CSV table of C-alpha atoms in Angstrom, one decimal:
chain,number,residue,atom,x,y,z
A,1,UNK,CA,-263.1,85.5,-25.9
A,2,UNK,CA,-265.1,82.7,-24.2
A,3,UNK,CA,-268.8,83.2,-24.4
A,4,UNK,CA,-271.4,81.6,-22.0
A,5,UNK,CA,-269.2,82.5,-19.1
A,6,UNK,CA,-272.0,81.7,-16.7
A,7,UNK,CA,-271.7,78.0,-17.3
A,8,UNK,CA,-269.6,75.5,-15.3
A,9,UNK,CA,-267.7,74.3,-18.3
A,10,UNK,CA,-266.5,77.8,-19.1
A,11,UNK,CA,-264.1,77.6,-16.2
A,12,UNK,CA,-261.9,74.7,-17.4
A,13,UNK,CA,-262.1,76.1,-20.9
A,14,UNK,CA,-260.7,79.5,-19.7
A,15,UNK,CA,-257.9,77.8,-17.7
A,16,UNK,CA,-257.0,75.4,-20.6
A,17,UNK,CA,-256.7,78.3,-23.1
A,18,UNK,CA,-254.6,80.4,-20.7
A,19,UNK,CA,-252.3,77.4,-20.0
A,20,UNK,CA,-251.5,77.3,-23.7
A,21,UNK,CA,-250.6,81.0,-23.8
A,22,UNK,CA,-253.8,82.5,-25.1
A,23,UNK,CA,-255.0,85.9,-23.9
A,24,UNK,CA,-258.5,85.1,-22.5
A,25,UNK,CA,-261.6,87.3,-22.0
A,26,UNK,CA,-265.0,86.1,-20.8
A,27,UNK,CA,-268.4,87.3,-21.9
A,28,UNK,CA,-271.8,86.6,-20.4
A,29,UNK,CA,-275.2,88.1,-19.9
A,30,UNK,CA,-274.8,87.4,-16.1
A,31,UNK,CA,-272.6,89.8,-14.1
A,32,UNK,CA,-271.9,86.9,-11.6
A,33,UNK,CA,-270.5,84.5,-14.3
A,34,UNK,CA,-268.0,82.4,-12.3
A,35,UNK,CA,-265.5,82.2,-15.2
A,36,UNK,CA,-265.0,86.0,-15.0
A,37,UNK,CA,-263.5,85.6,-11.6
A,38,UNK,CA,-260.7,83.2,-12.8
A,39,UNK,CA,-257.2,84.6,-12.4
A,40,UNK,CA,-256.8,83.7,-16.1
A,41,UNK,CA,-259.6,86.0,-17.3
A,42,UNK,CA,-258.0,89.2,-18.4
A,43,UNK,CA,-261.3,91.1,-19.1
A,44,UNK,CA,-265.0,90.6,-18.7
A,45,UNK,CA,-267.6,91.9,-21.2
A,46,UNK,CA,-271.3,92.0,-20.5
A,47,UNK,CA,-273.4,90.9,-23.5
A,48,UNK,CA,-277.1,90.3,-24.2
A,49,UNK,CA,-278.7,87.0,-23.4
A,50,UNK,CA,-278.6,84.5,-26.3
A,51,UNK,CA,-282.4,84.6,-26.3
A,52,UNK,CA,-282.3,88.3,-27.0
A,53,UNK,CA,-282.6,89.8,-30.5
A,54,UNK,CA,-279.5,92.0,-29.6
A,55,UNK,CA,-277.3,89.0,-28.9
A,56,UNK,CA,-275.1,88.8,-32.0
A,57,UNK,CA,-274.7,92.6,-32.1
A,58,UNK,CA,-273.6,92.7,-28.5
A,59,UNK,CA,-271.1,89.9,-29.2
A,60,UNK,CA,-269.6,91.8,-32.1
A,61,UNK,CA,-269.3,95.0,-30.0
A,62,UNK,CA,-267.7,93.1,-27.1
A,63,UNK,CA,-265.2,91.3,-29.4
A,64,UNK,CA,-264.2,94.6,-31.0
A,65,UNK,CA,-263.7,96.2,-27.6
A,66,UNK,CA,-261.6,93.2,-26.6
A,67,UNK,CA,-259.6,93.5,-29.9
A,68,UNK,CA,-259.9,89.8,-30.5
A,69,UNK,CA,-260.7,87.8,-33.6
A,70,UNK,CA,-261.4,84.5,-31.8
A,71,UNK,CA,-264.8,83.7,-30.2
A,72,UNK,CA,-265.6,80.4,-28.4
A,73,UNK,CA,-269.3,79.8,-27.8
A,74,UNK,CA,-270.2,76.9,-25.5
A,75,UNK,CA,-274.0,76.5,-25.4
A,76,UNK,CA,-276.5,75.5,-28.0
A,77,UNK,CA,-278.5,78.7,-28.1
A,78,UNK,CA,-275.4,80.8,-28.5
A,79,UNK,CA,-274.2,78.5,-31.3
A,80,UNK,CA,-277.5,78.5,-33.1
A,81,UNK,CA,-277.6,82.3,-33.0
A,82,UNK,CA,-274.0,82.6,-34.4
A,83,UNK,CA,-274.4,80.3,-37.4
A,84,UNK,CA,-274.9,82.5,-40.5
A,85,UNK,CA,-274.5,85.7,-38.5
A,86,UNK,CA,-272.0,88.5,-38.7
A,87,UNK,CA,-270.2,86.8,-35.8
A,88,UNK,CA,-269.5,83.7,-37.9
A,89,UNK,CA,-268.5,85.8,-40.9
A,90,UNK,CA,-266.1,88.2,-39.2
A,91,UNK,CA,-264.5,86.1,-36.5
A,92,UNK,CA,-262.7,82.8,-36.0
A,93,UNK,CA,-265.3,80.6,-34.3
A,94,UNK,CA,-264.4,76.9,-33.6
A,95,UNK,CA,-267.7,75.3,-34.6
A,96,UNK,CA,-268.5,72.2,-36.7
A,97,UNK,CA,-270.0,73.0,-40.1
A,98,UNK,CA,-273.6,73.8,-39.7
A,99,UNK,CA,-274.7,70.6,-41.5
A,100,UNK,CA,-272.9,68.5,-38.9
A,101,UNK,CA,-274.4,70.5,-36.0
A,102,UNK,CA,-277.9,70.1,-37.4
A,103,UNK,CA,-277.5,66.4,-37.9
A,104,UNK,CA,-276.4,66.0,-34.3
A,105,UNK,CA,-279.1,68.3,-32.9
A,106,UNK,CA,-281.8,66.2,-34.7
A,107,UNK,CA,-281.7,63.0,-32.6
A,108,UNK,CA,-284.0,61.1,-35.0
A,109,UNK,CA,-281.8,61.9,-37.9
A,110,UNK,CA,-278.7,60.8,-35.9
A,111,UNK,CA,-280.4,57.5,-34.9
A,112,UNK,CA,-281.5,56.7,-38.4
A,113,UNK,CA,-278.1,57.3,-39.8
A,114,UNK,CA,-276.4,55.3,-37.1
A,115,UNK,CA,-278.7,52.4,-37.5
A,116,UNK,CA,-278.2,52.3,-41.3
A,117,UNK,CA,-274.4,51.9,-40.8
A,118,UNK,CA,-274.6,49.3,-38.1
A,119,UNK,CA,-274.1,51.4,-34.9
A,120,UNK,CA,-276.1,49.9,-32.0
A,121,UNK,CA,-279.0,52.2,-31.1
A,122,UNK,CA,-282.1,51.8,-28.9
A,123,UNK,CA,-285.3,51.0,-30.8
A,124,UNK,CA,-286.8,54.4,-31.6
A,125,UNK,CA,-290.0,55.7,-33.3
A,126,UNK,CA,-291.4,59.1,-34.1
A,127,UNK,CA,-294.7,59.5,-32.2
A,128,UNK,CA,-296.1,61.7,-34.9
A,129,UNK,CA,-295.9,58.8,-37.4
A,130,UNK,CA,-297.4,56.1,-35.2
A,131,UNK,CA,-300.4,55.5,-33.0
A,132,UNK,CA,-299.4,55.3,-29.3
A,133,UNK,CA,-300.4,51.6,-29.3
A,134,UNK,CA,-298.2,50.8,-32.4
A,135,UNK,CA,-295.3,52.7,-30.9
A,136,UNK,CA,-295.5,50.8,-27.6
A,137,UNK,CA,-295.8,47.6,-29.5
A,138,UNK,CA,-292.5,48.3,-31.4
A,139,UNK,CA,-290.5,49.8,-28.6
A,140,UNK,CA,-291.8,48.1,-25.5
A,141,UNK,CA,-292.3,49.5,-22.0
A,142,UNK,CA,-290.8,51.0,-20.0
A,143,UNK,CA,-289.6,53.5,-22.6
A,144,UNK,CA,-288.3,57.0,-22.8
A,145,UNK,CA,-290.1,59.9,-24.4
A,146,UNK,CA,-287.7,62.6,-25.6
A,147,UNK,CA,-287.8,65.6,-28.0
A,148,UNK,CA,-286.6,64.9,-31.5
A,149,UNK,CA,-284.3,68.0,-31.4
A,150,UNK,CA,-282.0,69.1,-28.5
A,151,UNK,CA,-279.4,67.7,-26.2
A,152,UNK,CA,-279.1,66.2,-22.8
A,153,UNK,CA,-282.0,65.5,-20.4
A,154,UNK,CA,-284.3,68.5,-21.3
A,155,UNK,CA,-287.8,67.2,-21.9
A,156,UNK,CA,-286.8,63.5,-21.4
A,157,UNK,CA,-289.3,61.3,-19.5
A,158,UNK,CA,-289.5,57.7,-18.5
A,159,UNK,CA,-292.9,56.2,-19.2
A,160,UNK,CA,-294.4,52.9,-18.1
A,161,UNK,CA,-297.8,53.1,-19.7
A,162,UNK,CA,-299.6,54.3,-22.9
A,163,UNK,CA,-301.6,56.7,-20.7
A,164,UNK,CA,-298.4,58.5,-19.7
A,165,UNK,CA,-297.4,58.8,-23.3
A,166,UNK,CA,-300.7,60.4,-24.2
A,167,UNK,CA,-300.5,62.8,-21.3
A,168,UNK,CA,-297.1,64.0,-22.5
A,169,UNK,CA,-298.3,64.3,-26.0
A,170,UNK,CA,-301.1,66.6,-24.9
A,171,UNK,CA,-298.8,68.7,-22.7
A,172,UNK,CA,-296.2,69.1,-25.5
A,173,UNK,CA,-298.4,69.2,-28.5
A,174,UNK,CA,-296.1,71.6,-30.3
A,175,UNK,CA,-293.0,69.5,-29.9
A,176,UNK,CA,-291.9,66.6,-32.1
A,177,UNK,CA,-291.4,63.6,-29.8
A,178,UNK,CA,-289.8,60.2,-30.0
A,179,UNK,CA,-290.4,57.1,-28.1
A,180,UNK,CA,-287.2,55.2,-27.4
A,181,UNK,CA,-286.3,51.9,-25.8
A,182,UNK,CA,-285.2,52.3,-22.2
A,183,UNK,CA,-281.6,50.9,-21.8
A,184,UNK,CA,-281.2,49.6,-18.2
A,185,UNK,CA,-278.3,51.7,-16.7
A,186,UNK,CA,-275.2,49.6,-16.7
A,187,UNK,CA,-272.8,52.5,-17.1
A,188,UNK,CA,-272.2,55.3,-19.5
A,189,UNK,CA,-269.2,56.6,-21.4
A,190,UNK,CA,-268.2,58.3,-24.6
A,191,UNK,CA,-265.7,59.4,-27.2
A,192,UNK,CA,-264.5,63.0,-27.3
A,193,UNK,CA,-262.8,64.0,-30.6
A,194,UNK,CA,-261.5,66.8,-32.7
A,195,UNK,CA,-261.8,65.9,-36.3
A,196,UNK,CA,-259.5,68.3,-38.3
A,197,UNK,CA,-259.4,69.3,-41.9
A,198,UNK,CA,-255.6,68.7,-41.8
A,199,UNK,CA,-253.9,66.1,-39.8
A,200,UNK,CA,-255.0,63.3,-37.5
A,201,UNK,CA,-258.1,63.1,-35.2
A,202,UNK,CA,-257.5,63.9,-31.6
A,203,UNK,CA,-259.4,61.1,-29.8
A,204,UNK,CA,-260.1,60.4,-26.1
A,205,UNK,CA,-262.5,58.0,-24.3
A,206,UNK,CA,-263.9,58.0,-20.8
A,207,UNK,CA,-266.2,56.1,-18.5
A,208,UNK,CA,-268.7,57.7,-16.1
A,209,UNK,CA,-268.3,56.4,-12.6
A,210,UNK,CA,-271.0,58.4,-10.9
A,211,UNK,CA,-273.8,60.7,-11.9
A,212,UNK,CA,-276.4,63.0,-10.3
A,213,UNK,CA,-279.1,61.9,-9.9
A,214,UNK,CA,-277.5,58.4,-9.3
A,215,UNK,CA,-279.9,56.8,-11.7
A,216,UNK,CA,-278.6,58.9,-14.6
A,217,UNK,CA,-277.8,62.5,-15.1
A,218,UNK,CA,-274.7,64.8,-15.4
A,219,UNK,CA,-271.5,62.9,-14.6
A,220,UNK,CA,-269.9,63.8,-11.2
A,221,UNK,CA,-266.9,61.4,-11.3
A,222,UNK,CA,-265.3,60.0,-14.5
A,223,UNK,CA,-262.1,58.2,-15.5
A,224,UNK,CA,-260.0,58.2,-18.6
A,225,UNK,CA,-260.0,54.7,-20.0
A,226,UNK,CA,-259.7,52.9,-23.3
A,227,UNK,CA,-263.2,51.9,-24.7
A,228,UNK,CA,-262.4,50.2,-28.0
A,229,UNK,CA,-266.0,49.3,-28.8
A,230,UNK,CA,-267.2,52.8,-28.1
A,231,UNK,CA,-264.4,54.4,-30.1
A,232,UNK,CA,-264.9,52.1,-33.1
A,233,UNK,CA,-268.7,52.8,-33.3
A,234,UNK,CA,-268.3,56.6,-32.6
A,235,UNK,CA,-265.6,57.1,-35.2
A,236,UNK,CA,-267.6,55.1,-37.7
A,237,UNK,CA,-270.6,57.4,-37.2
A,238,UNK,CA,-268.6,60.6,-37.4
A,239,UNK,CA,-266.9,59.4,-40.6
A,240,UNK,CA,-270.4,58.7,-42.1
A,241,UNK,CA,-271.4,62.3,-41.3
A,242,UNK,CA,-268.1,63.6,-42.7
A,243,UNK,CA,-267.7,65.4,-39.4
A,244,UNK,CA,-265.2,68.2,-38.8
A,245,UNK,CA,-264.5,70.0,-35.5
A,246,UNK,CA,-265.3,69.1,-31.9
A,247,UNK,CA,-267.8,66.3,-30.9
A,248,UNK,CA,-268.6,64.1,-28.0
A,249,UNK,CA,-270.5,60.9,-28.8
A,250,UNK,CA,-272.3,59.5,-25.8
A,251,UNK,CA,-273.1,55.8,-25.2
A,252,UNK,CA,-275.0,53.9,-22.5
A,253,UNK,CA,-274.2,50.4,-21.5
A,254,UNK,CA,-277.0,47.8,-21.0
A,255,UNK,CA,-277.0,46.5,-17.5
A,256,UNK,CA,-277.7,42.9,-18.5
A,257,UNK,CA,-276.0,42.4,-21.8
A,258,UNK,CA,-273.2,45.0,-21.4
A,259,UNK,CA,-273.7,46.1,-25.0
A,260,UNK,CA,-273.1,49.8,-25.7
A,261,UNK,CA,-275.9,51.8,-27.3
A,262,UNK,CA,-275.7,55.2,-28.9
A,263,UNK,CA,-277.4,58.0,-27.0
A,264,UNK,CA,-276.5,61.2,-28.9
A,265,UNK,CA,-273.8,63.4,-30.4
A,266,UNK,CA,-272.8,66.6,-28.7
A,267,UNK,CA,-271.7,69.1,-31.3
A,268,UNK,CA,-270.4,71.6,-28.7
A,269,UNK,CA,-268.1,71.7,-25.7
A,270,UNK,CA,-269.4,69.0,-23.3
A,271,UNK,CA,-269.9,69.3,-19.6
A,272,UNK,CA,-267.1,66.9,-18.6
A,273,UNK,CA,-264.4,68.5,-20.7
A,274,UNK,CA,-262.2,69.1,-17.6
A,275,UNK,CA,-261.4,65.3,-17.6
A,276,UNK,CA,-259.9,65.3,-21.1
A,277,UNK,CA,-257.9,68.5,-20.2
A,278,UNK,CA,-256.6,66.9,-17.0
A,279,UNK,CA,-255.6,63.8,-18.9
A,280,UNK,CA,-253.5,65.8,-21.4
A,281,UNK,CA,-255.9,66.6,-24.3
A,282,UNK,CA,-256.4,70.4,-24.5
A,283,UNK,CA,-259.5,70.3,-26.7
A,284,UNK,CA,-260.2,74.1,-26.4
A,285,UNK,CA,-256.7,74.9,-27.8
A,286,UNK,CA,-256.9,72.2,-30.4
A,287,UNK,CA,-260.3,73.5,-31.6
A,288,UNK,CA,-258.9,77.0,-32.0
A,289,UNK,CA,-255.8,75.8,-33.8
A,290,UNK,CA,-258.0,73.6,-36.1
A,291,UNK,CA,-260.2,76.6,-36.9
A,292,UNK,CA,-257.1,78.5,-37.9
A,293,UNK,CA,-256.2,75.8,-40.4
A,294,UNK,CA,-253.3,74.3,-38.5
A,295,UNK,CA,-252.4,70.6,-38.8
A,296,UNK,CA,-253.5,68.6,-35.9
A,297,UNK,CA,-251.5,65.6,-34.7
A,298,UNK,CA,-252.5,62.5,-32.7
A,299,UNK,CA,-252.6,63.2,-29.0
A,300,UNK,CA,-251.4,61.1,-26.0
A,301,UNK,CA,-253.4,61.0,-22.8
A,302,UNK,CA,-253.0,59.5,-19.4
A,303,UNK,CA,-255.2,56.5,-18.8
A,304,UNK,CA,-256.6,56.3,-15.2
A,305,UNK,CA,-257.0,60.0,-14.8
A,306,UNK,CA,-259.9,60.8,-12.5
A,307,UNK,CA,-261.9,64.1,-12.6
A,308,UNK,CA,-264.7,65.1,-10.2
A,309,UNK,CA,-267.4,67.7,-10.1
A,310,UNK,CA,-267.2,68.0,-6.3
A,311,UNK,CA,-270.6,69.5,-5.5
A,312,UNK,CA,-272.5,67.1,-7.8
A,313,UNK,CA,-270.5,64.2,-6.4
A,314,UNK,CA,-271.5,65.1,-2.8
A,315,UNK,CA,-275.1,65.2,-3.9
A,316,UNK,CA,-274.7,61.7,-5.5
A,317,UNK,CA,-273.2,60.2,-2.4
A,318,UNK,CA,-275.9,61.8,-0.2
A,319,UNK,CA,-278.7,60.7,-2.5
A,320,UNK,CA,-277.2,57.2,-2.5
A,321,UNK,CA,-277.0,57.2,1.3
A,322,UNK,CA,-273.3,56.4,1.1
A,323,UNK,CA,-272.3,58.8,3.9
A,324,UNK,CA,-269.1,57.1,5.0
A,325,UNK,CA,-267.7,57.4,1.4
A,326,UNK,CA,-268.0,61.1,1.8
A,327,UNK,CA,-265.2,60.9,4.4
A,328,UNK,CA,-263.0,58.0,3.4
A,329,UNK,CA,-263.3,57.6,-0.4
A,330,UNK,CA,-260.6,60.3,-1.3
A,331,UNK,CA,-258.1,58.1,0.6
A,332,UNK,CA,-259.2,54.9,-1.2
A,333,UNK,CA,-259.0,56.2,-4.8
A,334,UNK,CA,-256.1,54.7,-6.8
A,335,UNK,CA,-255.1,58.2,-7.9
A,336,UNK,CA,-255.9,61.6,-6.4
A,337,UNK,CA,-258.7,63.1,-8.6
A,338,UNK,CA,-258.6,66.3,-10.5
A,339,UNK,CA,-261.5,68.6,-10.1
A,340,UNK,CA,-263.8,70.4,-12.7
A,341,UNK,CA,-263.8,73.6,-10.7
A,342,UNK,CA,-261.9,73.4,-7.4
A,343,UNK,CA,-258.4,74.8,-7.6
A,344,UNK,CA,-256.1,76.2,-5.0
A,345,UNK,CA,-254.3,78.2,-7.7
A,346,UNK,CA,-257.5,79.7,-9.0
A,347,UNK,CA,-260.0,79.7,-6.1
A,348,UNK,CA,-262.5,82.4,-6.9
A,349,UNK,CA,-264.6,80.5,-9.5
A,350,UNK,CA,-265.0,77.8,-7.0
A,351,UNK,CA,-266.3,80.3,-4.4
A,352,UNK,CA,-268.8,81.7,-6.9
A,353,UNK,CA,-270.0,78.2,-7.9
A,354,UNK,CA,-270.3,77.3,-4.2
A,355,UNK,CA,-272.9,80.0,-3.8
A,356,UNK,CA,-274.6,79.6,-7.1
A,357,UNK,CA,-274.9,75.8,-7.5
A,358,UNK,CA,-277.0,75.2,-4.3
A,359,UNK,CA,-279.3,78.2,-5.2
A,360,UNK,CA,-279.6,76.7,-8.7
A,361,UNK,CA,-281.2,73.6,-7.3
A,362,UNK,CA,-284.2,75.6,-6.4
A,363,UNK,CA,-284.7,76.7,-10.0
A,364,UNK,CA,-287.7,75.0,-11.4
A,365,UNK,CA,-286.1,74.2,-14.8
A,366,UNK,CA,-283.1,72.6,-13.0
A,367,UNK,CA,-285.4,70.6,-10.8
A,368,UNK,CA,-287.3,69.4,-13.9
A,369,UNK,CA,-284.0,68.4,-15.6
A,370,UNK,CA,-282.6,66.5,-12.7
A,371,UNK,CA,-285.6,64.9,-11.0
A,372,UNK,CA,-288.5,65.1,-13.5
A,373,UNK,CA,-287.5,62.3,-15.8
A,374,UNK,CA,-289.1,59.4,-13.8
A,375,UNK,CA,-286.0,57.3,-13.0
């Protein structure tokens, strides 16, 4: 049973599991969860919100109704609620060990470990341990203020003065914040991996081609390519953590020097997982099989595979004022792209997303995440 069925990434996960022969149910606290409308979803189960005290009890009840022993959480809050709960004890849940998850969730701890083993990282300081003046002196300006714990762009701000930093500190007095060197955007990419207890790691690398907002955000177009430097640094870091399970290690390339810098480790299913699946690496199935104790073998994947989040890519092209590319680019691409959501064989999730995604742009939290970062 796939949890967090309201998320965009739940759709390719459901499809990938079904393609490998799994019976797939979807659970969500939202009745309009797009993944429930997939032709591959056999049953839908309403559950409590992950922020509710009843969440784990509702998941257990839904799983028993579904007569399944496999649960696949996709989002951080769900994962955090499941660790140490009856859900983790009674069901097969493909999660990294909690120590790995906590290391990745703590960006300061990740950066400190990475730096100690020679992985390139942006200069970073904890603002609670330095005066604003000393922090700026060490990191420089412009810089990025971000929460010590969490993933993605939530709470991340570009700052160009000490006054801005002080203002953020006052507004977020209860949050541990870091000041991090700003890496001029020369591209982004990452390594996706499943590190098993038995067998060989399944490893895949990709390059982001476009994002929304264009200056840096969720990827809207990506390509499967070899990134030897990224792969070497990422695997070195995962080995140092003694990682097991799924991970996506994200890097950003400096626009001037072209050096790759570590951004974070995602210890859950990542938003662009559809690309890996389209290129031949079925990470959802591999994760379940690893959780069952099966031996994992090295995977082969198709270099040059493109995958696109269509709606986000349209917003990228509009925001970039590249209107002609809206019409002609599909004919100029070296290979026809796969799509995160769009599918003629499974159209209903696309229809639901078509209605929900534009409405979501009016959500204040989404607006803050996409446009509130200052770059």
